[in-house]
mmCIF file with all atom_site columns, C-alpha atoms and ligand atoms in Angstrom:
data_model
loop_
_atom_site.group_PDB
_atom_site.id
_atom_site.type_symbol
_atom_site.label_atom_id
_atom_site.label_alt_id
_atom_site.label_comp_id
_atom_site.label_asym_id
_atom_site.label_entity_id
_atom_site.label_seq_id
_atom_site.pdbx_PDB_ins_code
_atom_site.Cartn_x
_atom_site.Cartn_y
_atom_site.Cartn_z
_atom_site.occupancy
_atom_site.B_iso_or_equiv
_atom_site.pdbx_formal_charge
_atom_site.auth_seq_id
_atom_site.auth_comp_id
_atom_site.auth_asym_id
_atom_site.auth_atom_id
_atom_site.pdbx_PDB_model_num
ATOM   1   C CA . MET A 1 1   ? 18.003  0.214   -20.737 1.00 75.00 ? 1   MET A CA 1
ATOM   2   C CA . GLN A 1 2   ? 16.659  -2.766  -18.830 1.00 90.00 ? 2   GLN A CA 1
ATOM   3   C CA . ILE A 1 3   ? 13.331  -2.253  -17.048 1.00 95.00 ? 3   ILE A CA 1
ATOM   4   C CA . ILE A 1 4   ? 13.231  -3.711  -13.523 1.00 97.00 ? 4   ILE A CA 1
ATOM   5   C CA . HIS A 1 5   ? 9.993   -4.263  -11.622 1.00 98.00 ? 5   HIS A CA 1
ATOM   6   C CA . ILE A 1 6   ? 9.974   -5.112  -7.919  1.00 98.00 ? 6   ILE A CA 1
ATOM   7   C CA . ALA A 1 7   ? 6.651   -6.082  -6.345  1.00 98.00 ? 7   ALA A CA 1
ATOM   8   C CA . ILE A 1 8   ? 6.015   -5.964  -2.605  1.00 98.00 ? 8   ILE A CA 1
ATOM   9   C CA . ASP A 1 9   ? 2.778   -7.119  -0.967  1.00 98.00 ? 9   ASP A CA 1
ATOM   10  C CA . GLY A 1 10  ? 1.741   -7.700  2.606   1.00 98.00 ? 10  GLY A CA 1
ATOM   11  C CA . PRO A 1 11  ? -0.760  -6.817  5.337   1.00 97.00 ? 11  PRO A CA 1
ATOM   12  C CA . ALA A 1 12  ? -1.236  -3.348  6.843   1.00 95.00 ? 12  ALA A CA 1
ATOM   13  C CA . ALA A 1 13  ? 1.662   -1.817  8.790   1.00 95.00 ? 13  ALA A CA 1
ATOM   14  C CA . ALA A 1 14  ? 4.146   -4.528  7.826   1.00 96.00 ? 14  ALA A CA 1
ATOM   15  C CA . GLY A 1 15  ? 6.627   -1.801  6.873   1.00 96.00 ? 15  GLY A CA 1
ATOM   16  C CA . LYS A 1 16  ? 6.165   -2.013  3.096   1.00 97.00 ? 16  LYS A CA 1
ATOM   17  C CA . GLY A 1 17  ? 6.423   1.764   2.625   1.00 96.00 ? 17  GLY A CA 1
ATOM   18  C CA . SER A 1 18  ? 9.708   2.209   4.523   1.00 96.00 ? 18  SER A CA 1
ATOM   19  C CA . VAL A 1 19  ? 11.219  -0.853  2.884   1.00 98.00 ? 19  VAL A CA 1
ATOM   20  C CA . ALA A 1 20  ? 10.166  0.232   -0.618  1.00 98.00 ? 20  ALA A CA 1
ATOM   21  C CA . LEU A 1 21  ? 11.735  3.631   0.005   1.00 97.00 ? 21  LEU A CA 1
ATOM   22  C CA . GLY A 1 22  ? 14.995  2.072   1.238   1.00 98.00 ? 22  GLY A CA 1
ATOM   23  C CA . LEU A 1 23  ? 15.183  -0.242  -1.784  1.00 98.00 ? 23  LEU A CA 1
ATOM   24  C CA . SER A 1 24  ? 14.387  2.698   -3.997  1.00 97.00 ? 24  SER A CA 1
ATOM   25  C CA . LYS A 1 25  ? 17.316  4.710   -2.604  1.00 97.00 ? 25  LYS A CA 1
ATOM   26  C CA . ALA A 1 26  ? 19.695  1.748   -2.855  1.00 97.00 ? 26  ALA A CA 1
ATOM   27  C CA . LEU A 1 27  ? 18.721  0.848   -6.415  1.00 97.00 ? 27  LEU A CA 1
ATOM   28  C CA . GLY A 1 28  ? 17.848  4.265   -7.855  1.00 96.00 ? 28  GLY A CA 1
ATOM   29  C CA . ILE A 1 29  ? 14.389  3.078   -8.915  1.00 97.00 ? 29  ILE A CA 1
ATOM   30  C CA . PRO A 1 30  ? 11.259  5.120   -8.045  1.00 97.00 ? 30  PRO A CA 1
ATOM   31  C CA . CYS A 1 31  ? 8.656   3.614   -5.741  1.00 98.00 ? 31  CYS A CA 1
ATOM   32  C CA . LEU A 1 32  ? 4.884   3.671   -5.874  1.00 98.00 ? 32  LEU A CA 1
ATOM   33  C CA . ASP A 1 33  ? 2.541   3.337   -2.893  1.00 98.00 ? 33  ASP A CA 1
ATOM   34  C CA . THR A 1 34  ? -0.599  1.852   -4.488  1.00 98.00 ? 34  THR A CA 1
ATOM   35  C CA . GLY A 1 35  ? -2.471  2.087   -1.168  1.00 98.00 ? 35  GLY A CA 1
ATOM   36  C CA . ALA A 1 36  ? -2.498  5.872   -1.698  1.00 98.00 ? 36  ALA A CA 1
ATOM   37  C CA . ILE A 1 37  ? -4.638  5.357   -4.810  1.00 98.00 ? 37  ILE A CA 1
ATOM   38  C CA . TYR A 1 38  ? -7.215  3.290   -2.870  1.00 98.00 ? 38  TYR A CA 1
ATOM   39  C CA . ARG A 1 39  ? -7.124  5.918   -0.129  1.00 98.00 ? 39  ARG A CA 1
ATOM   40  C CA . ALA A 1 40  ? -7.820  8.736   -2.634  1.00 98.00 ? 40  ALA A CA 1
ATOM   41  C CA . ILE A 1 41  ? -10.782 6.751   -4.000  1.00 98.00 ? 41  ILE A CA 1
ATOM   42  C CA . ALA A 1 42  ? -11.944 6.216   -0.394  1.00 98.00 ? 42  ALA A CA 1
ATOM   43  C CA . LEU A 1 43  ? -11.826 9.966   0.245   1.00 97.00 ? 43  LEU A CA 1
ATOM   44  C CA . PHE A 1 44  ? -13.835 10.540  -2.934  1.00 97.00 ? 44  PHE A CA 1
ATOM   45  C CA . ALA A 1 45  ? -16.318 7.878   -1.723  1.00 97.00 ? 45  ALA A CA 1
ATOM   46  C CA . TYR A 1 46  ? -16.518 9.508   1.691   1.00 94.00 ? 46  TYR A CA 1
ATOM   47  C CA . ARG A 1 47  ? -17.308 12.895  0.133   1.00 94.00 ? 47  ARG A CA 1
ATOM   48  C CA . ASN A 1 48  ? -19.849 11.564  -2.362  1.00 95.00 ? 48  ASN A CA 1
ATOM   49  C CA . GLY A 1 49  ? -21.481 8.900   -0.185  1.00 93.00 ? 49  GLY A CA 1
ATOM   50  C CA . ILE A 1 50  ? -20.232 5.346   0.008   1.00 92.00 ? 50  ILE A CA 1
ATOM   51  C CA . ASP A 1 51  ? -23.396 4.008   -1.734  1.00 92.00 ? 51  ASP A CA 1
ATOM   52  C CA . ASN A 1 52  ? -23.253 6.606   -4.478  1.00 91.00 ? 52  ASN A CA 1
ATOM   53  C CA . PHE A 1 53  ? -19.743 7.148   -5.654  1.00 96.00 ? 53  PHE A CA 1
ATOM   54  C CA . VAL A 1 54  ? -19.040 4.232   -8.031  1.00 96.00 ? 54  VAL A CA 1
ATOM   55  C CA . GLY A 1 55  ? -21.073 5.746   -10.890 1.00 95.00 ? 55  GLY A CA 1
ATOM   56  C CA . LYS A 1 56  ? -19.182 9.022   -10.487 1.00 96.00 ? 56  LYS A CA 1
ATOM   57  C CA . LEU A 1 57  ? -15.724 7.430   -10.508 1.00 95.00 ? 57  LEU A CA 1
ATOM   58  C CA . GLY A 1 58  ? -15.407 7.868   -14.284 1.00 91.00 ? 58  GLY A CA 1
ATOM   59  C CA . GLU A 1 59  ? -15.542 11.665  -13.955 1.00 93.00 ? 59  GLU A CA 1
ATOM   60  C CA . ALA A 1 60  ? -13.685 11.827  -10.627 1.00 94.00 ? 60  ALA A CA 1
ATOM   61  C CA . ASN A 1 61  ? -10.387 12.586  -12.324 1.00 96.00 ? 61  ASN A CA 1
ATOM   62  C CA . ILE A 1 62  ? -8.334  10.888  -9.610  1.00 98.00 ? 62  ILE A CA 1
ATOM   63  C CA . SER A 1 63  ? -4.647  10.712  -10.450 1.00 98.00 ? 63  SER A CA 1
ATOM   64  C CA . ALA A 1 64  ? -1.328  9.718   -8.905  1.00 98.00 ? 64  ALA A CA 1
ATOM   65  C CA . LYS A 1 65  ? 2.137   11.075  -9.494  1.00 97.00 ? 65  LYS A CA 1
ATOM   66  C CA . ILE A 1 66  ? 5.489   10.119  -7.988  1.00 97.00 ? 66  ILE A CA 1
ATOM   67  C CA . ILE A 1 67  ? 7.128   13.353  -6.808  1.00 95.00 ? 67  ILE A CA 1
ATOM   68  C CA . ASN A 1 68  ? 10.539  13.108  -5.080  1.00 91.00 ? 68  ASN A CA 1
ATOM   69  C CA . ASN A 1 69  ? 9.835   9.431   -4.534  1.00 91.00 ? 69  ASN A CA 1
ATOM   70  C CA . SER A 1 70  ? 6.641   10.078  -2.652  1.00 95.00 ? 70  SER A CA 1
ATOM   71  C CA . THR A 1 71  ? 3.254   9.069   -4.128  1.00 98.00 ? 71  THR A CA 1
ATOM   72  C CA . HIS A 1 72  ? 1.068   12.148  -4.465  1.00 98.00 ? 72  HIS A CA 1
ATOM   73  C CA . VAL A 1 73  ? -2.617  11.663  -5.179  1.00 98.00 ? 73  VAL A CA 1
ATOM   74  C CA . PHE A 1 74  ? -5.103  14.155  -6.572  1.00 98.00 ? 74  PHE A CA 1
ATOM   75  C CA . ILE A 1 75  ? -8.871  14.454  -6.863  1.00 98.00 ? 75  ILE A CA 1
ATOM   76  C CA . GLY A 1 76  ? -9.161  16.770  -9.842  1.00 97.00 ? 76  GLY A CA 1
ATOM   77  C CA . LYS A 1 77  ? -6.562  19.457  -9.157  1.00 97.00 ? 77  LYS A CA 1
ATOM   78  C CA . GLU A 1 78  ? -6.722  19.048  -5.375  1.00 98.00 ? 78  GLU A CA 1
ATOM   79  C CA . ASP A 1 79  ? -3.660  17.397  -3.821  1.00 98.00 ? 79  ASP A CA 1
ATOM   80  C CA . VAL A 1 80  ? -5.159  15.055  -1.185  1.00 98.00 ? 80  VAL A CA 1
ATOM   81  C CA . THR A 1 81  ? -1.872  13.348  -0.234  1.00 98.00 ? 81  THR A CA 1
ATOM   82  C CA . LYS A 1 82  ? -2.102  14.526  3.389   1.00 95.00 ? 82  LYS A CA 1
ATOM   83  C CA . SER A 1 83  ? -5.835  14.038  3.977   1.00 95.00 ? 83  SER A CA 1
ATOM   84  C CA . ILE A 1 84  ? -5.756  10.373  2.934   1.00 97.00 ? 84  ILE A CA 1
ATOM   85  C CA . ARG A 1 85  ? -3.569  9.530   5.956   1.00 92.00 ? 85  ARG A CA 1
ATOM   86  C CA . GLU A 1 86  ? -6.422  10.082  8.437   1.00 88.00 ? 86  GLU A CA 1
ATOM   87  C CA . ASN A 1 87  ? -7.180  6.914   10.409  1.00 83.00 ? 87  ASN A CA 1
ATOM   88  C CA . GLU A 1 88  ? -10.824 6.743   9.207   1.00 85.00 ? 88  GLU A CA 1
ATOM   89  C CA . VAL A 1 89  ? -9.669  6.695   5.577   1.00 93.00 ? 89  VAL A CA 1
ATOM   90  C CA . SER A 1 90  ? -7.771  3.431   6.246   1.00 90.00 ? 90  SER A CA 1
ATOM   91  C CA . GLN A 1 91  ? -10.957 1.488   7.008   1.00 90.00 ? 91  GLN A CA 1
ATOM   92  C CA . THR A 1 92  ? -12.921 3.114   4.161   1.00 95.00 ? 92  THR A CA 1
ATOM   93  C CA . ALA A 1 93  ? -10.073 2.319   1.734   1.00 97.00 ? 93  ALA A CA 1
ATOM   94  C CA . SER A 1 94  ? -10.173 -1.323  2.756   1.00 95.00 ? 94  SER A CA 1
ATOM   95  C CA . LYS A 1 95  ? -13.976 -1.343  2.241   1.00 95.00 ? 95  LYS A CA 1
ATOM   96  C CA . VAL A 1 96  ? -13.986 0.311   -1.209  1.00 97.00 ? 96  VAL A CA 1
ATOM   97  C CA . ALA A 1 97  ? -11.099 -1.978  -2.244  1.00 97.00 ? 97  ALA A CA 1
ATOM   98  C CA . THR A 1 98  ? -13.532 -4.927  -2.137  1.00 97.00 ? 98  THR A CA 1
ATOM   99  C CA . MET A 1 99  ? -15.508 -3.392  -5.061  1.00 97.00 ? 99  MET A CA 1
ATOM   100 C CA . LYS A 1 100 ? -14.572 -4.597  -8.533  1.00 96.00 ? 100 LYS A CA 1
ATOM   101 C CA . PRO A 1 101 ? -14.947 -1.207  -10.323 1.00 97.00 ? 101 PRO A CA 1
ATOM   102 C CA . VAL A 1 102 ? -12.630 0.337   -7.703  1.00 98.00 ? 102 VAL A CA 1
ATOM   103 C CA . ARG A 1 103 ? -10.024 -2.415  -8.112  1.00 98.00 ? 103 ARG A CA 1
ATOM   104 C CA . ASP A 1 104 ? -10.174 -2.068  -11.913 1.00 97.00 ? 104 ASP A CA 1
ATOM   105 C CA . TYR A 1 105 ? -9.759  1.724   -11.670 1.00 97.00 ? 105 TYR A CA 1
ATOM   106 C CA . ALA A 1 106 ? -6.800  1.521   -9.257  1.00 98.00 ? 106 ALA A CA 1
ATOM   107 C CA . THR A 1 107 ? -5.151  -1.334  -11.172 1.00 98.00 ? 107 THR A CA 1
ATOM   108 C CA . LYS A 1 108 ? -5.255  0.610   -14.443 1.00 97.00 ? 108 LYS A CA 1
ATOM   109 C CA . MET A 1 109 ? -3.699  3.668   -12.768 1.00 97.00 ? 109 MET A CA 1
ATOM   110 C CA . SER A 1 110 ? -0.937  1.559   -11.188 1.00 98.00 ? 110 SER A CA 1
ATOM   111 C CA . LYS A 1 111 ? -0.184  -0.350  -14.403 1.00 98.00 ? 111 LYS A CA 1
ATOM   112 C CA . ASP A 1 112 ? -0.041  2.909   -16.378 1.00 97.00 ? 112 ASP A CA 1
ATOM   113 C CA . LEU A 1 113 ? 2.530   4.304   -13.917 1.00 97.00 ? 113 LEU A CA 1
ATOM   114 C CA . ALA A 1 114 ? 4.685   1.189   -14.327 1.00 97.00 ? 114 ALA A CA 1
ATOM   115 C CA . LYS A 1 115 ? 4.607   1.312   -18.132 1.00 96.00 ? 115 LYS A CA 1
ATOM   116 C CA . GLY A 1 116 ? 7.988   1.829   -19.743 1.00 93.00 ? 116 GLY A CA 1
ATOM   117 C CA . GLN A 1 117 ? 9.902   2.464   -16.537 1.00 96.00 ? 117 GLN A CA 1
ATOM   118 C CA . SER A 1 118 ? 11.580  0.579   -13.716 1.00 97.00 ? 118 SER A CA 1
ATOM   119 C CA . LEU A 1 119 ? 9.432   0.652   -10.600 1.00 98.00 ? 119 LEU A CA 1
ATOM   120 C CA . ILE A 1 120 ? 9.159   -0.673  -7.068  1.00 98.00 ? 120 ILE A CA 1
ATOM   121 C CA . ALA A 1 121 ? 5.465   -0.939  -6.206  1.00 98.00 ? 121 ALA A CA 1
ATOM   122 C CA . GLU A 1 122 ? 3.959   -1.918  -2.875  1.00 98.00 ? 122 GLU A CA 1
ATOM   123 C CA . GLY A 1 123 ? 0.406   -2.864  -1.973  1.00 98.00 ? 123 GLY A CA 1
ATOM   124 C CA . ARG A 1 124 ? -1.746  -5.992  -1.743  1.00 98.00 ? 124 ARG A CA 1
ATOM   125 C CA . ASP A 1 125 ? -2.091  -7.336  -5.288  1.00 98.00 ? 125 ASP A CA 1
ATOM   126 C CA . ILE A 1 126 ? 1.161   -6.185  -6.860  1.00 98.00 ? 126 ILE A CA 1
ATOM   127 C CA . CYS A 1 127 ? 2.693   -9.663  -7.259  1.00 98.00 ? 127 CYS A CA 1
ATOM   128 C CA . SER A 1 128 ? -0.596  -11.187 -8.440  1.00 98.00 ? 128 SER A CA 1
ATOM   129 C CA . VAL A 1 129 ? -2.097  -8.441  -10.642 1.00 98.00 ? 129 VAL A CA 1
ATOM   130 C CA . VAL A 1 130 ? -0.333  -5.076  -11.025 1.00 98.00 ? 130 VAL A CA 1
ATOM   131 C CA . LEU A 1 131 ? 3.209   -6.367  -11.707 1.00 98.00 ? 131 LEU A CA 1
ATOM   132 C CA . ASP A 1 132 ? 2.401   -10.047 -12.128 1.00 98.00 ? 132 ASP A CA 1
ATOM   133 C CA . LYS A 1 133 ? 5.407   -10.463 -14.435 1.00 97.00 ? 133 LYS A CA 1
ATOM   134 C CA . ALA A 1 134 ? 7.842   -8.787  -12.008 1.00 98.00 ? 134 ALA A CA 1
ATOM   135 C CA . LYS A 1 135 ? 11.213  -10.491 -11.729 1.00 96.00 ? 135 LYS A CA 1
ATOM   136 C CA . TYR A 1 136 ? 11.362  -9.786  -7.996  1.00 98.00 ? 136 TYR A CA 1
ATOM   137 C CA . LYS A 1 137 ? 8.386   -10.508 -5.761  1.00 98.00 ? 137 LYS A CA 1
ATOM   138 C CA . PHE A 1 138 ? 8.228   -10.159 -1.990  1.00 98.00 ? 138 PHE A CA 1
ATOM   139 C CA . TYR A 1 139 ? 5.576   -10.773 0.652   1.00 98.00 ? 139 TYR A CA 1
ATOM   140 C CA . LEU A 1 140 ? 6.421   -8.717  3.723   1.00 98.00 ? 140 LEU A CA 1
ATOM   141 C CA . THR A 1 141 ? 4.689   -9.551  6.963   1.00 98.00 ? 141 THR A CA 1
ATOM   142 C CA . ALA A 1 142 ? 5.014   -9.342  10.768  1.00 98.00 ? 142 ALA A CA 1
ATOM   143 C CA . ASP A 1 143 ? 2.847   -10.610 13.603  1.00 97.00 ? 143 ASP A CA 1
ATOM   144 C CA . ASN A 1 144 ? -0.316  -8.682  14.519  1.00 98.00 ? 144 ASN A CA 1
ATOM   145 C CA . GLU A 1 145 ? 1.000   -7.205  17.770  1.00 98.00 ? 145 GLU A CA 1
ATOM   146 C CA . THR A 1 146 ? 4.228   -5.965  16.187  1.00 98.00 ? 146 THR A CA 1
ATOM   147 C CA . ARG A 1 147 ? 2.359   -4.293  13.344  1.00 97.00 ? 147 ARG A CA 1
ATOM   148 C CA . ALA A 1 148 ? -0.150  -2.722  15.747  1.00 98.00 ? 148 ALA A CA 1
ATOM   149 C CA . ARG A 1 149 ? 2.671   -1.471  17.986  1.00 97.00 ? 149 ARG A CA 1
ATOM   150 C CA . ARG A 1 150 ? 4.442   0.128   15.011  1.00 95.00 ? 150 ARG A CA 1
ATOM   151 C CA . ARG A 1 151 ? 1.249   1.771   13.742  1.00 94.00 ? 151 ARG A CA 1
ATOM   152 C CA . HIS A 1 152 ? 0.363   2.955   17.264  1.00 96.00 ? 152 HIS A CA 1
ATOM   153 C CA . ALA A 1 153 ? 3.810   4.570   17.671  1.00 95.00 ? 153 ALA A CA 1
ATOM   154 C CA . GLU A 1 154 ? 3.431   6.244   14.263  1.00 91.00 ? 154 GLU A CA 1
ATOM   155 C CA . LEU A 1 155 ? 0.011   7.668   15.199  1.00 91.00 ? 155 LEU A CA 1
ATOM   156 C CA . THR A 1 156 ? 1.219   8.830   18.631  1.00 94.00 ? 156 THR A CA 1
ATOM   157 C CA . GLU A 1 157 ? 4.140   10.609  16.995  1.00 93.00 ? 157 GLU A CA 1
ATOM   158 C CA . LYS A 1 158 ? 1.638   12.452  14.784  1.00 89.00 ? 158 LYS A CA 1
ATOM   159 C CA . GLY A 1 159 ? -0.267  13.531  17.915  1.00 91.00 ? 159 GLY A CA 1
ATOM   160 C CA . LYS A 1 160 ? -3.164  11.071  17.398  1.00 89.00 ? 160 LYS A CA 1
ATOM   161 C CA . GLN A 1 161 ? -4.255  9.558   20.714  1.00 91.00 ? 161 GLN A CA 1
ATOM   162 C CA . ILE A 1 162 ? -5.764  6.211   19.725  1.00 93.00 ? 162 ILE A CA 1
ATOM   163 C CA . PRO A 1 163 ? -5.608  3.342   22.262  1.00 96.00 ? 163 PRO A CA 1
ATOM   164 C CA . TYR A 1 164 ? -3.283  0.475   21.299  1.00 97.00 ? 164 TYR A CA 1
ATOM   165 C CA . GLU A 1 165 ? -6.151  -2.071  21.612  1.00 98.00 ? 165 GLU A CA 1
ATOM   166 C CA . GLN A 1 166 ? -8.200  -0.130  19.044  1.00 97.00 ? 166 GLN A CA 1
ATOM   167 C CA . VAL A 1 167 ? -5.263  0.014   16.625  1.00 96.00 ? 167 VAL A CA 1
ATOM   168 C CA . LEU A 1 168 ? -4.758  -3.757  16.978  1.00 97.00 ? 168 LEU A CA 1
ATOM   169 C CA . GLU A 1 169 ? -8.462  -4.465  16.457  1.00 97.00 ? 169 GLU A CA 1
ATOM   170 C CA . GLU A 1 170 ? -8.624  -2.219  13.372  1.00 95.00 ? 170 GLU A CA 1
ATOM   171 C CA . ILE A 1 171 ? -5.534  -3.814  11.816  1.00 96.00 ? 171 ILE A CA 1
ATOM   172 C CA . ILE A 1 172 ? -6.931  -7.328  12.280  1.00 96.00 ? 172 ILE A CA 1
ATOM   173 C CA . GLU A 1 173 ? -10.316 -6.258  10.888  1.00 96.00 ? 173 GLU A CA 1
ATOM   174 C CA . ARG A 1 174 ? -8.696  -4.625  7.856   1.00 94.00 ? 174 ARG A CA 1
ATOM   175 C CA . ASP A 1 175 ? -6.403  -7.596  7.107   1.00 95.00 ? 175 ASP A CA 1
ATOM   176 C CA . THR A 1 176 ? -9.300  -10.049 7.319   1.00 96.00 ? 176 THR A CA 1
ATOM   177 C CA . ARG A 1 177 ? -11.304 -7.953  4.845   1.00 95.00 ? 177 ARG A CA 1
ATOM   178 C CA . ASP A 1 178 ? -8.272  -7.393  2.558   1.00 95.00 ? 178 ASP A CA 1
ATOM   179 C CA . LYS A 1 179 ? -7.595  -11.153 2.473   1.00 96.00 ? 179 LYS A CA 1
ATOM   180 C CA . THR A 1 180 ? -11.145 -12.443 2.107   1.00 96.00 ? 180 THR A CA 1
ATOM   181 C CA . LYS A 1 181 ? -12.880 -9.792  -0.027  1.00 94.00 ? 181 LYS A CA 1
ATOM   182 C CA . GLY A 1 182 ? -10.059 -7.521  -1.163  1.00 93.00 ? 182 GLY A CA 1
ATOM   183 C CA . GLY A 1 183 ? -6.871  -8.023  -3.087  1.00 94.00 ? 183 GLY A CA 1
ATOM   184 C CA . LEU A 1 184 ? -4.359  -9.327  -0.532  1.00 97.00 ? 184 LEU A CA 1
ATOM   185 C CA . VAL A 1 185 ? -2.774  -12.456 -1.979  1.00 96.00 ? 185 VAL A CA 1
ATOM   186 C CA . GLN A 1 186 ? 0.429   -14.274 -1.117  1.00 97.00 ? 186 GLN A CA 1
ATOM   187 C CA . VAL A 1 187 ? 1.641   -15.708 -4.430  1.00 98.00 ? 187 VAL A CA 1
ATOM   188 C CA . PRO A 1 188 ? 3.704   -18.912 -4.335  1.00 98.00 ? 188 PRO A CA 1
ATOM   189 C CA . ASP A 1 189 ? 6.696   -17.354 -6.123  1.00 97.00 ? 189 ASP A CA 1
ATOM   190 C CA . ALA A 1 190 ? 7.086   -14.437 -3.677  1.00 98.00 ? 190 ALA A CA 1
ATOM   191 C CA . VAL A 1 191 ? 9.963   -14.411 -1.197  1.00 98.00 ? 191 VAL A CA 1
ATOM   192 C CA . VAL A 1 192 ? 8.310   -14.244 2.237   1.00 98.00 ? 192 VAL A CA 1
ATOM   193 C CA . VAL A 1 193 ? 9.977   -11.896 4.699   1.00 98.00 ? 193 VAL A CA 1
ATOM   194 C CA . ASP A 1 194 ? 8.773   -11.891 8.309   1.00 98.00 ? 194 ASP A CA 1
ATOM   195 C CA . SER A 1 195 ? 9.939   -8.596  9.789   1.00 97.00 ? 195 SER A CA 1
ATOM   196 C CA . THR A 1 196 ? 8.689   -9.292  13.343  1.00 97.00 ? 196 THR A CA 1
ATOM   197 C CA . LYS A 1 197 ? 12.202  -9.474  14.745  1.00 96.00 ? 197 LYS A CA 1
ATOM   198 C CA . MET A 1 198 ? 13.944  -7.392  12.073  1.00 97.00 ? 198 MET A CA 1
ATOM   199 C CA . THR A 1 199 ? 14.702  -3.700  11.730  1.00 96.00 ? 199 THR A CA 1
ATOM   200 C CA . VAL A 1 200 ? 13.781  -1.868  8.515   1.00 97.00 ? 200 VAL A CA 1
ATOM   201 C CA . ASP A 1 201 ? 17.484  -1.803  7.532   1.00 98.00 ? 201 ASP A CA 1
ATOM   202 C CA . GLN A 1 202 ? 17.804  -5.559  8.049   1.00 98.00 ? 202 GLN A CA 1
ATOM   203 C CA . VAL A 1 203 ? 14.764  -6.170  5.851   1.00 98.00 ? 203 VAL A CA 1
ATOM   204 C CA . ILE A 1 204 ? 16.159  -3.918  3.112   1.00 98.00 ? 204 ILE A CA 1
ATOM   205 C CA . GLU A 1 205 ? 19.533  -5.657  3.269   1.00 98.00 ? 205 GLU A CA 1
ATOM   206 C CA . HIS A 1 206 ? 17.862  -9.075  3.087   1.00 97.00 ? 206 HIS A CA 1
ATOM   207 C CA . MET A 1 207 ? 15.804  -8.074  0.047   1.00 98.00 ? 207 MET A CA 1
ATOM   208 C CA . LEU A 1 208 ? 18.795  -6.491  -1.688  1.00 98.00 ? 208 LEU A CA 1
ATOM   209 C CA . LYS A 1 209 ? 20.630  -9.809  -1.398  1.00 97.00 ? 209 LYS A CA 1
ATOM   210 C CA . HIS A 1 210 ? 17.797  -11.451 -3.308  1.00 96.00 ? 210 HIS A CA 1
ATOM   211 C CA . VAL A 1 211 ? 17.787  -8.744  -5.955  1.00 95.00 ? 211 VAL A CA 1
ATOM   212 C CA . HIS A 1 212 ? 21.563  -8.850  -6.455  1.00 93.00 ? 212 HIS A CA 1
ATOM   213 C CA . GLY A 1 213 ? 21.689  -12.621 -6.314  1.00 89.00 ? 213 GLY A CA 1
ATOM   214 C CA . LYS A 1 214 ? 19.022  -13.338 -8.919  1.00 65.00 ? 214 LYS A CA 1
HETATM 215 O O1 . LIG B 2 .   ? -1.376  0.181   2.143   1.00 52.91 ? 1   LIG B O1 1
HETATM 216 P P1 . LIG B 2 .   ? -2.520  1.018   2.733   1.00 52.91 ? 1   LIG B P1 1
HETATM 217 O O2 . LIG B 2 .   ? -2.780  0.692   4.170   1.00 52.91 ? 1   LIG B O2 1
HETATM 218 O O3 . LIG B 2 .   ? -2.341  2.475   2.496   1.00 52.91 ? 1   LIG B O3 1
HETATM 219 O O4 . LIG B 2 .   ? -3.811  0.577   1.889   1.00 52.91 ? 1   LIG B O4 1
HETATM 220 C C1 . LIG B 2 .   ? -5.115  1.001   2.207   1.00 52.91 ? 1   LIG B C1 1
HETATM 221 C C2 . LIG B 2 .   ? -6.125  -0.035  1.753   1.00 52.91 ? 1   LIG B C2 1
HETATM 222 O O5 . LIG B 2 .   ? -6.132  -0.109  0.330   1.00 52.91 ? 1   LIG B O5 1
HETATM 223 C C3 . LIG B 2 .   ? -5.857  -1.469  2.232   1.00 52.91 ? 1   LIG B C3 1
HETATM 224 O O6 . LIG B 2 .   ? -6.546  -1.775  3.421   1.00 52.91 ? 1   LIG B O6 1
HETATM 225 C C4 . LIG B 2 .   ? -6.339  -2.335  1.102   1.00 52.91 ? 1   LIG B C4 1
HETATM 226 C C5 . LIG B 2 .   ? -6.329  -1.448  -0.121  1.00 52.91 ? 1   LIG B C5 1
HETATM 227 N N1 . LIG B 2 .   ? -5.281  -1.814  -1.101  1.00 52.91 ? 1   LIG B N1 1
HETATM 228 C C6 . LIG B 2 .   ? -5.574  -2.821  -1.990  1.00 52.91 ? 1   LIG B C6 1
HETATM 229 O O7 . LIG B 2 .   ? -6.628  -3.442  -1.908  1.00 52.91 ? 1   LIG B O7 1
HETATM 230 N N2 . LIG B 2 .   ? -4.665  -3.137  -2.970  1.00 52.91 ? 1   LIG B N2 1
HETATM 231 C C7 . LIG B 2 .   ? -3.495  -2.495  -3.050  1.00 52.91 ? 1   LIG B C7 1
HETATM 232 N N3 . LIG B 2 .   ? -2.641  -2.817  -4.031  1.00 52.91 ? 1   LIG B N3 1
HETATM 233 C C8 . LIG B 2 .   ? -3.178  -1.471  -2.123  1.00 52.91 ? 1   LIG B C8 1
HETATM 234 C C9 . LIG B 2 .   ? -4.099  -1.159  -1.149  1.00 52.91 ? 1   LIG B C9 1
#
């Protein structure tokens, strides 16, 4: 059977998760949220002290598993999939993602999950590092205000009262760090999709055309 790898990168709240899931359903290929791995490491860092955790990473026993197409992450036996979605973990994840040992650890986990199977993976360095040989590469983006509005609506729906201005500021701060010190790269051979004026379904349809047409 042919192995198909689809790589999706882009800044925070561009809709990568929803799009990956839609493509996954349409193509029958599992999807991996690599951000969840960085978030699990961030939670481990938070618990062990941000200046202290790198040396302990080897024994941390952090793992990821795709269950019903959702990326579950574990610290030892503890399923931390829910806790990593806290707003504070987003900023910590972006900070720990600038550290080389963290990137190496997360990259190995992601590459291992892609071994021998078709996979749609989304993150920041999928096209450039994790699935650098992928046949299909996408860079999904949207303007800052649109992404902040989407993230703000998501948080409000979850009962989190965070002012829109703060969400916007945090997204810009995180993107700047991800681009300058972290792994966010727009590779020249990626198809760029600007979802500012598109619905999730339109983005999925657009990407499917590329996949079917190549
Ligand atoms: O996609 P996300 O917001 O859950 O990711 C959280 C942080 O993890 C993000 O700010 C940067 C980092 N990350 C990364 O550096 N490389 C990836 N492939 C995925 C995430």
